[in-house]
XYZ file of C-alpha atoms in Angstrom:
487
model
C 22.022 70.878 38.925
C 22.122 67.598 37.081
C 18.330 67.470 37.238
C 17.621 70.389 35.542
C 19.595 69.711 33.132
C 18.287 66.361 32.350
C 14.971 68.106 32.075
C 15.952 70.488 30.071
C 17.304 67.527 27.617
C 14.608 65.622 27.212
C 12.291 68.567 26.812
C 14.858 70.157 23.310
C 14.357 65.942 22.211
C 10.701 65.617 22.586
C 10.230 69.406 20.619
C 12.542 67.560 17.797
C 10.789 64.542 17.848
C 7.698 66.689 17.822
C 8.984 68.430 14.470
C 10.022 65.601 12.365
C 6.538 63.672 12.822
C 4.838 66.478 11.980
C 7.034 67.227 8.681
C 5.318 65.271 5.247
C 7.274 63.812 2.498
C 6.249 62.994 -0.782
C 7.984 59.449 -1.759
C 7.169 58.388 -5.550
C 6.331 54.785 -4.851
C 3.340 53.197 -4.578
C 1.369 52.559 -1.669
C 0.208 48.832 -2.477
C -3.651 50.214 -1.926
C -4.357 51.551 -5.002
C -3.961 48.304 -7.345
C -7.306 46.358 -7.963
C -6.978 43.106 -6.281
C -6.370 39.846 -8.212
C -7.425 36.530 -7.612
C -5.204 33.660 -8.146
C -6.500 30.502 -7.211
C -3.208 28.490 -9.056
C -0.747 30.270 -6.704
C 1.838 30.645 -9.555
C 2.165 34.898 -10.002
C 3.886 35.581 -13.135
C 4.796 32.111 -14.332
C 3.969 31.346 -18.360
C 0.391 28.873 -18.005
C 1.373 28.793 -22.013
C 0.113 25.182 -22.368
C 2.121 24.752 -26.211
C 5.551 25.650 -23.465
C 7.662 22.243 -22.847
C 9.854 21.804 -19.959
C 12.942 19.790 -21.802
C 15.161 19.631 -18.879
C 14.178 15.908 -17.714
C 13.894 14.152 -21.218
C 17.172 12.841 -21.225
C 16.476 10.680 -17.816
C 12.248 10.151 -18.999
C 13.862 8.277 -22.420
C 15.471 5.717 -19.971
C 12.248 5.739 -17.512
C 9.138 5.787 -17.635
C 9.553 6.962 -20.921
C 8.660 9.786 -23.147
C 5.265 10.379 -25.154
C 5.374 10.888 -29.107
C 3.822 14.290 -30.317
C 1.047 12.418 -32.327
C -0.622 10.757 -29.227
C -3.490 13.203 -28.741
C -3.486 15.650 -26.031
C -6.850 15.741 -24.711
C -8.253 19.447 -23.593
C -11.035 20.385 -21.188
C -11.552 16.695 -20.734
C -14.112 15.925 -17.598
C -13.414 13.461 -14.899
C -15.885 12.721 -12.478
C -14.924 11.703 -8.990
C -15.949 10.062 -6.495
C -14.759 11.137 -3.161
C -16.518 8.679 -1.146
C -14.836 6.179 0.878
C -15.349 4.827 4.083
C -12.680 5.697 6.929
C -11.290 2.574 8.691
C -11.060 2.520 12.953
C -7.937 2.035 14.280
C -8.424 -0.987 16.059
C -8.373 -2.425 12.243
C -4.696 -3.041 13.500
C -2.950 -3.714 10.302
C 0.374 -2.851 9.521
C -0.728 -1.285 6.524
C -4.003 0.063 5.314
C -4.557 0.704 1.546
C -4.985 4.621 1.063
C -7.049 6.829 -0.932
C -5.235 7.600 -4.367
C -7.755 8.001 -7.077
C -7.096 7.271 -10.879
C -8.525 9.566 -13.020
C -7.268 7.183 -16.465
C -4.841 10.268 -17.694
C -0.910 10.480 -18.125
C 1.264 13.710 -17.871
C 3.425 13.713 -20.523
C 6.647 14.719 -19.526
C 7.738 18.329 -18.991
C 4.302 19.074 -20.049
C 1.984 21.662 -18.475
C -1.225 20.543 -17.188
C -4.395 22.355 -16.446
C -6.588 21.176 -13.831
C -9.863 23.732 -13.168
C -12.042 21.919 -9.792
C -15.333 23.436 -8.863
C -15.840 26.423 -6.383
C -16.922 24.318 -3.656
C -14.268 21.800 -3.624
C -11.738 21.518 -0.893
C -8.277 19.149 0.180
C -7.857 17.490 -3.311
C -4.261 16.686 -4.119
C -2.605 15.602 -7.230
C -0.458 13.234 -7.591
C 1.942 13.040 -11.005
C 3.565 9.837 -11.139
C 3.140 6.241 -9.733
C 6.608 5.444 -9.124
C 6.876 7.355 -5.625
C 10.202 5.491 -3.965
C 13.222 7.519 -3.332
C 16.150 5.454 -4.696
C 18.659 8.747 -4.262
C 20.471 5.895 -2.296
C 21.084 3.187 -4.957
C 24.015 2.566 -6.570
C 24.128 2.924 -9.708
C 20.774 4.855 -10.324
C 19.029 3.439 -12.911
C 16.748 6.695 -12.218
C 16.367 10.046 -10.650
C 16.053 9.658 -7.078
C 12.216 11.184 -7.045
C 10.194 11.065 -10.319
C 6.887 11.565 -8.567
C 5.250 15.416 -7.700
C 2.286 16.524 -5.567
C 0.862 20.031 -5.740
C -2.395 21.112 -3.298
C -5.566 22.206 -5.747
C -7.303 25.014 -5.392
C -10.820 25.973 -6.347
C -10.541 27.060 -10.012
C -7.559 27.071 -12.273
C -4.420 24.898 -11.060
C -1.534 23.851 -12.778
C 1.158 21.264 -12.192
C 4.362 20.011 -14.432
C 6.406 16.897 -13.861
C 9.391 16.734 -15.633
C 9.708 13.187 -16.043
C 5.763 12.830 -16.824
C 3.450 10.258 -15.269
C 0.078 8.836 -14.210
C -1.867 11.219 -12.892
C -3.763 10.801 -9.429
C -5.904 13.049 -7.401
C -6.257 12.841 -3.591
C -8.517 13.361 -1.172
C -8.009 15.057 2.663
C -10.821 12.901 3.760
C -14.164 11.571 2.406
C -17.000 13.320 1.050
C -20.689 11.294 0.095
C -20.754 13.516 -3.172
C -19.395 13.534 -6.765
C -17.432 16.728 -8.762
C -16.325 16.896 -11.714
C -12.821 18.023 -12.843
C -11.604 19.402 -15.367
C -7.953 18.573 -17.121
C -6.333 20.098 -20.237
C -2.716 19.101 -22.009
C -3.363 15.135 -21.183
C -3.137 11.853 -22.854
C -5.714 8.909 -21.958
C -3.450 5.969 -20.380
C -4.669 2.967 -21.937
C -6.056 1.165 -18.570
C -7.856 -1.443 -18.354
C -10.615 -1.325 -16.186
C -13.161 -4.277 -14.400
C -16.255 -3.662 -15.611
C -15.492 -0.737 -18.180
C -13.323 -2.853 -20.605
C -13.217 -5.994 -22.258
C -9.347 -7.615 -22.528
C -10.225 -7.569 -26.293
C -10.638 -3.897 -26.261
C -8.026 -3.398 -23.423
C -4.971 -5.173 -25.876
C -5.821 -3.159 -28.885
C -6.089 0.101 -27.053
C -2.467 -0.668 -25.442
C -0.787 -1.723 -28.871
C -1.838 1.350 -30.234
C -0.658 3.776 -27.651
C 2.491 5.460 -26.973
C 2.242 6.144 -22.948
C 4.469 4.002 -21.327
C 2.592 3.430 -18.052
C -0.607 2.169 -17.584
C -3.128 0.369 -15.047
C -5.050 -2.981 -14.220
C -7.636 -1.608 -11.799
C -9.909 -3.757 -10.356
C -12.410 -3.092 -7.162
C -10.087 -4.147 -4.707
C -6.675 -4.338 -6.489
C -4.866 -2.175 -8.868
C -1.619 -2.903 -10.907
C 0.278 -0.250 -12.257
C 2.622 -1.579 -15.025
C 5.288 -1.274 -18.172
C 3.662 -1.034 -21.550
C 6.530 -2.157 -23.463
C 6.888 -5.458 -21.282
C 3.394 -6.463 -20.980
C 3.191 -5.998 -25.182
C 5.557 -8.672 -25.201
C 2.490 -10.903 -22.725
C -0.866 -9.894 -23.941
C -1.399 -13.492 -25.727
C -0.660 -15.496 -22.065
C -3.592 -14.325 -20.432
C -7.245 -12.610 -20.453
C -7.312 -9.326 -18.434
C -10.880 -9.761 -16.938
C -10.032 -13.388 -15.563
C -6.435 -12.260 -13.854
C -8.485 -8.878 -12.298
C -11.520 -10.796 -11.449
C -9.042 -13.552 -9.488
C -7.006 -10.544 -7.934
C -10.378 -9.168 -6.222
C -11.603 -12.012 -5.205
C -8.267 -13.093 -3.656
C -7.766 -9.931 -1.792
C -11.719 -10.496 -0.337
C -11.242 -13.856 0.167
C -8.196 -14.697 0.995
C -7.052 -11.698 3.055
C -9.891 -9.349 4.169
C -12.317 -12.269 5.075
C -9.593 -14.202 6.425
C -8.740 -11.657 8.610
C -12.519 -11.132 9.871
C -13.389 -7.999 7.382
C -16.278 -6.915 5.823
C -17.627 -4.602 3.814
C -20.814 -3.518 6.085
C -20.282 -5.408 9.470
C -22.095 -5.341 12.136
C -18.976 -3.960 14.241
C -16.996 -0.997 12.731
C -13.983 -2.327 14.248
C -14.355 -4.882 11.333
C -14.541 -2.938 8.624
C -12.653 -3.964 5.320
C -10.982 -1.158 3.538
C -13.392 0.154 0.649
C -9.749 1.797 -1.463
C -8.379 -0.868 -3.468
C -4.222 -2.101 -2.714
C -2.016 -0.743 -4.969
C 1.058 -2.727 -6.386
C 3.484 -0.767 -8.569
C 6.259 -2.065 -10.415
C 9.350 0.006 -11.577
C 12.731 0.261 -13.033
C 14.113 0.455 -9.877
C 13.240 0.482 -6.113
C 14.063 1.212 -2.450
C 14.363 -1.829 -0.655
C 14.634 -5.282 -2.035
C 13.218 -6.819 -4.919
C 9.828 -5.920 -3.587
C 8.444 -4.009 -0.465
C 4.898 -3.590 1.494
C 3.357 -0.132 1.956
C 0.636 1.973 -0.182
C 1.821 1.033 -2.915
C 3.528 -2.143 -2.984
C 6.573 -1.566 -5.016
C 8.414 -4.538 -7.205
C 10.616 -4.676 -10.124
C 9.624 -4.617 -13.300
C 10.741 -8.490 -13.708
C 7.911 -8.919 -11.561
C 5.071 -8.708 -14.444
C 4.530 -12.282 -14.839
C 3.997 -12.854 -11.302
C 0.480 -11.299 -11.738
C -1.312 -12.371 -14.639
C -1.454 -16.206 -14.670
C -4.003 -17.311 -12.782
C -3.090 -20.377 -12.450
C -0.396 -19.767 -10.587
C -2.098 -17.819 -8.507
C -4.565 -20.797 -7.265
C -1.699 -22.526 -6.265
C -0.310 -20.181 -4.343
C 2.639 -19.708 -6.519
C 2.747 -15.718 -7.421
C 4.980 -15.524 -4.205
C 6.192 -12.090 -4.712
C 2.828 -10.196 -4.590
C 1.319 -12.665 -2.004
C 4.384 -12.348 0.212
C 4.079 -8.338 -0.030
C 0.534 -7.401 0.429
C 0.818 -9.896 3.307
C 2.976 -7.522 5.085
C 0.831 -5.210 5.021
C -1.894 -7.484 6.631
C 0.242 -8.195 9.483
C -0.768 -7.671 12.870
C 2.281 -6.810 14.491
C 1.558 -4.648 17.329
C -0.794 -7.698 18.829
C 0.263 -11.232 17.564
C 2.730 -11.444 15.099
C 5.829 -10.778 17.611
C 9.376 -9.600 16.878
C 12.838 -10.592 18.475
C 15.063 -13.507 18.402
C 12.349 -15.587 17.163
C 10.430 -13.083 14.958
C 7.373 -13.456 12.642
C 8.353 -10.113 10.392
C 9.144 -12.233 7.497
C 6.785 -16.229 8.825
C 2.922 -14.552 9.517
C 2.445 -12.630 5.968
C 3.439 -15.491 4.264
C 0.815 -17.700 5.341
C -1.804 -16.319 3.334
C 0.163 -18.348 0.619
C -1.376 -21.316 2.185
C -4.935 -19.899 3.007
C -4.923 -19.464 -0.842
C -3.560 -22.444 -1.903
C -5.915 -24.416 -0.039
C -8.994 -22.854 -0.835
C -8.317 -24.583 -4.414
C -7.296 -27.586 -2.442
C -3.651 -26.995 -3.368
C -0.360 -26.687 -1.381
C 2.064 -24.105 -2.762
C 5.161 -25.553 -3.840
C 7.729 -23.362 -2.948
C 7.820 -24.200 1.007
C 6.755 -27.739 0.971
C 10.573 -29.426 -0.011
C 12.564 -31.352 2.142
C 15.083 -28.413 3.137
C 12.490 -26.789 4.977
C 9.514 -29.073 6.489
C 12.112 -31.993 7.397
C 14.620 -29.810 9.815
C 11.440 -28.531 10.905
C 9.821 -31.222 11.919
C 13.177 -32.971 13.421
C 13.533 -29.574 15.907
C 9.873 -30.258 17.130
C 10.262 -33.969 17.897
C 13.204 -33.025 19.880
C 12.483 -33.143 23.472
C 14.363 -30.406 24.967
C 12.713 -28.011 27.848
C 15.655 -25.715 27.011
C 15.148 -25.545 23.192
C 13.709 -22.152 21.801
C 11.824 -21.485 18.644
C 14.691 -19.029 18.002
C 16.480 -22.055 16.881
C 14.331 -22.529 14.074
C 16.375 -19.571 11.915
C 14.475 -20.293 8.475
C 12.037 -18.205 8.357
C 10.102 -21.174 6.087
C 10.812 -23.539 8.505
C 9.159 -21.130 11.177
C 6.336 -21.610 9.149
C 5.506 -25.415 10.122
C 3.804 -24.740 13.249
C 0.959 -22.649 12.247
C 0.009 -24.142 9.386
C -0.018 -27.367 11.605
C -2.578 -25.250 13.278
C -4.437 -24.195 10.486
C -4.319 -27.901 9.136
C -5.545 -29.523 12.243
C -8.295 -27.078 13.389
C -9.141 -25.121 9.992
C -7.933 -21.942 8.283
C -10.693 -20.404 10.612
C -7.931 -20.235 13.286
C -6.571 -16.833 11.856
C -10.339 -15.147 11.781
C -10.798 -15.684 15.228
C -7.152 -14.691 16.568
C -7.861 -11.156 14.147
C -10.961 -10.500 15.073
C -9.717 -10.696 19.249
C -6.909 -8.860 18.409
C -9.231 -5.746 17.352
C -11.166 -6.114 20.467
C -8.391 -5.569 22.643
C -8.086 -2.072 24.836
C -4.332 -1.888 25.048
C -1.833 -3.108 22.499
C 0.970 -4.721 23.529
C 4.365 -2.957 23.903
C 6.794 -6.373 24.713
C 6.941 -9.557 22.425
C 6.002 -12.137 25.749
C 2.539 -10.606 25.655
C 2.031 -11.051 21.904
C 3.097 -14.681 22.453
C 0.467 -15.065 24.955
C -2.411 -13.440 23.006
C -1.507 -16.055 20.430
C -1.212 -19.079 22.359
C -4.451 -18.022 24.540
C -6.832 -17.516 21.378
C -5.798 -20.322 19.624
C -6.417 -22.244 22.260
C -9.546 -20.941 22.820
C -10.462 -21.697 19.086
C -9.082 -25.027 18.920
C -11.240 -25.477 22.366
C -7.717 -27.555 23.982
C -4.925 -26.596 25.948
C -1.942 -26.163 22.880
C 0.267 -25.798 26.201
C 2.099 -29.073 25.061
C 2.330 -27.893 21.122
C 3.883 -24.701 21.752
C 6.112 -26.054 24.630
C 7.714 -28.579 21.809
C 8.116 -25.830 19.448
C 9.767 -23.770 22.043
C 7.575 -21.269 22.152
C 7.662 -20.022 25.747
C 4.107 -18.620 27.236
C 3.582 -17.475 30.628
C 1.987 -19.176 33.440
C -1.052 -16.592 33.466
C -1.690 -17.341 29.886
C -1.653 -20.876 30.637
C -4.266 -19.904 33.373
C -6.428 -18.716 31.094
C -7.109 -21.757 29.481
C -6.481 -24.169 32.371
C -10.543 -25.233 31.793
C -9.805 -26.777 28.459
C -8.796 -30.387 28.049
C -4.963 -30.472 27.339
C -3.744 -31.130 24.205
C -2.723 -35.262 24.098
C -2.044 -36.051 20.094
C 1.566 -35.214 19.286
C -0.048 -32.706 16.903
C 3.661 -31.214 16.346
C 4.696 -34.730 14.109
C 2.707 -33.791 11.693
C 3.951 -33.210 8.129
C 2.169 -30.579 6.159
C 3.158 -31.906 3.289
C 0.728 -35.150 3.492
């Protein structure tokens, strides 16, 4: 009985279902098929591309920094840029904490709240642009002396693209990954920056060009180093220096004194020694993230920091600390040699390229060579103490003593060889011990002795395998740890 009813249930549903689908209704709406199709490569819909339009909203921070653009600096239109998006892609056993990435200057400036056109060729793919040098986050700084994040990237399209940045800035375009070929883009609602360029421009040339212009932020680009800096303070420095000396001595520092010290080249026989082919970028702003200067791409710094790169006599000396002391971070080979812990080298290993530039001018920088920190220094070494550990030493200056001892004794050649081993290693090292005894081992090895006794009297603990590894070589018997770096 219940059966046939059931039947009889589903049968009445399935007739009803039957007679709605089959019923038509006319709804007055469109279907979405009957519209020609547009293309828009910007992305944007129905947003005003009005070029003459201003976003005002962010003048009232861009007055205090970077600063705003008067109306009579020319805003150049349909204005071609050809780049270069060739570069050659580093191997990871470079082993660097830091590698210098790919950002590409194209010598314009976004004025602020300004809309910019950017129109790239049909065949062009993964191209970024970057608005703005000044890319830390300082939303945790108290007081902010600027909006947390003054920096904007959009993705470009083939075609028409347009980007805005409130607060204005450089503008930068970026590449996914490298391409042996040459395009040429197009920009509209710009202002030239008034950079000055190795090779392109004369200082002459460069210091008139930056009296008379109004954009705030500018460049000193060389091949291998690039120095993104205030207008108004460097007016107040253009008579202390000549801009092709300072950019010339920047390159060949950053060849000399840190790729080629490290073992780098530009076309080496081994890929694994490849020096990067982007130039290191050093930025200095109002106001940063972390300390008075910090490593990464880019270097960041105050803007008190100007003088520190444009004398170049300082620099030969190994005085410009600050810039040294940063780009050396990002040299450092912490995951193999330069270990952590109690005794750490985080803030000891970048700071000896100070001395491998110093002494290539046969100089010793001044800073670390007072009695405060070689004289406890040396005292802690002549102690003879099995217990004592080079955690002791808690300057991080005086922590410096023992490798330049090294570098002193046996040559500046020292670090090439340790770098170059380092990137021939399979495995990386996960615990501090290890790193110690990578150290100890190819230092040894260069130095063609047993430094068993040298690192045992700056407490320097190495294992007994590591000491096995160089059991062939005569031990160490001058009480190389006496000596004073300072003589």
């Amino acid at each position: 009985m219940k059966t046939t009813a059931i039947k009889c249930f589903l049968i009445a549903a399935l007739a009803a279902t039957a007679g709605v689908s089959g019923c038509r209704k006319n709804y007055n709406f469109s279907n979405g098929y009957d519209r020609p199709p547009k293309i828009d490569t910007a992305g944007i819909g129905d947003l005003d591309t009005s070029l003459s339009r201003i976003d005002s909203s962010g003048f009232a921070e861009a007055r205090k920094f970077p600063g705003l653009i008067s109306i009579v600096e020319p805003r150049l239109q349909n204005y071609n840029v050809e780049v270069d998006m060739n570069y050659k892609l580093l191997s990871p056993y470079i082993r660097i904490n830091v590698v210098p990435g790919n950002w590409i200057s194209t010598g314009l400036y976004a004025a602020p709240g300004e809309l910019v056109k950017i129109v790239l060729p049909q065949d062009s793919e993964g191209l970024t642009v970057q608005v703005g040098a000044h890319t830390d986050n300082v939303g945790n700084k108290v007081p902010m002396l600027r909006p947390a994040v003054i920096s904007t990237r959009k993705l470009l399209l083939p075609g028409v693209n347009y980007v805005r940045n409130i607060y204005g800035g450089t503008i930068y375009l970026i590449p996914a990954a490298p391409v042996a070929k040459k395009m040429t883009v197009t920009f509209s609602n710009v202002v030239k920056s008034p950079d000055f360029v190795l090779g392109q421009t004369t200082s002459a040339e460069w210091k008139e060009m930056l009296r008379r212009s109004n954009v705030p932020v500018f460049e000193m680009r060389g091949e291998r180093f690039i120095i993104t800096m205030y207008r108004k303070m460097m007016l107040t420095m253009l008579d202390r220096f000549d801009a092709e000396a300072v950019m010339r001595k920047w390159d060949e520092t950053i060849i000399k004194d840190y790729n080629e010290w490290y073992g780098l080249e530009d076309n080496p026989v081994d890929v694994r020694d490849q020096a990067p082919t982007t130039p290191h970028r050093f930025v200095l702003d109002i106001q940063i993230s972390l300390g008075s200067g910090h490593s990464g791409y880019p270097c960041m710094a105050y803007l008190d920091w100007h003088s520190d790169f444009i004398d170049t006599a300082v620099i030969n000396k190994g005085a410009s600390w600050g810039p040294f002391h940063e780009i050396g971070h990002n040299f450092q080979m912490s995951d193999m040699w330069s270990w952590g812990g109690s005794d750490a080298l985080g803030e000891v290993s970048n700071n000896l390229f100070v001395f491998k530039i110093a002494s290539r001018y046969g100089r010793k920088p001044p800073r670390i060579y007072s009695d405060e920190f070689v004289t406890p220094a040396l005292a802690f070494a002549e102690k003879v103490d099995a217990a004592k550990r080079f955690s002791q030493v808690t300057d991080v200056f005086q922590r410096l003593v023992p490798f330049v001892q090294l570098f002193q004794r046996y040559g500046y050649g020292m670090m090439t060889a340790v770098s170059k081993a380092a990137r021939r290693e399979a495995r990386v090292p996960i615990v501090d011990e290890v790193r110690k005894n990578f150290f100890f081992v190819q230092a040894s090895l260069y130095a063609k002795t047993n430094l068993k006794p040298f690192f045992d009297q700056w407490g320097i603990v190495v294992s007994p395998s590591a000491v096995d590894e160089v059991k062939h070589l005569p031990l160490l018997t001058e009480q190389l740890w006496k000596k004073d770096i300072r003589l």
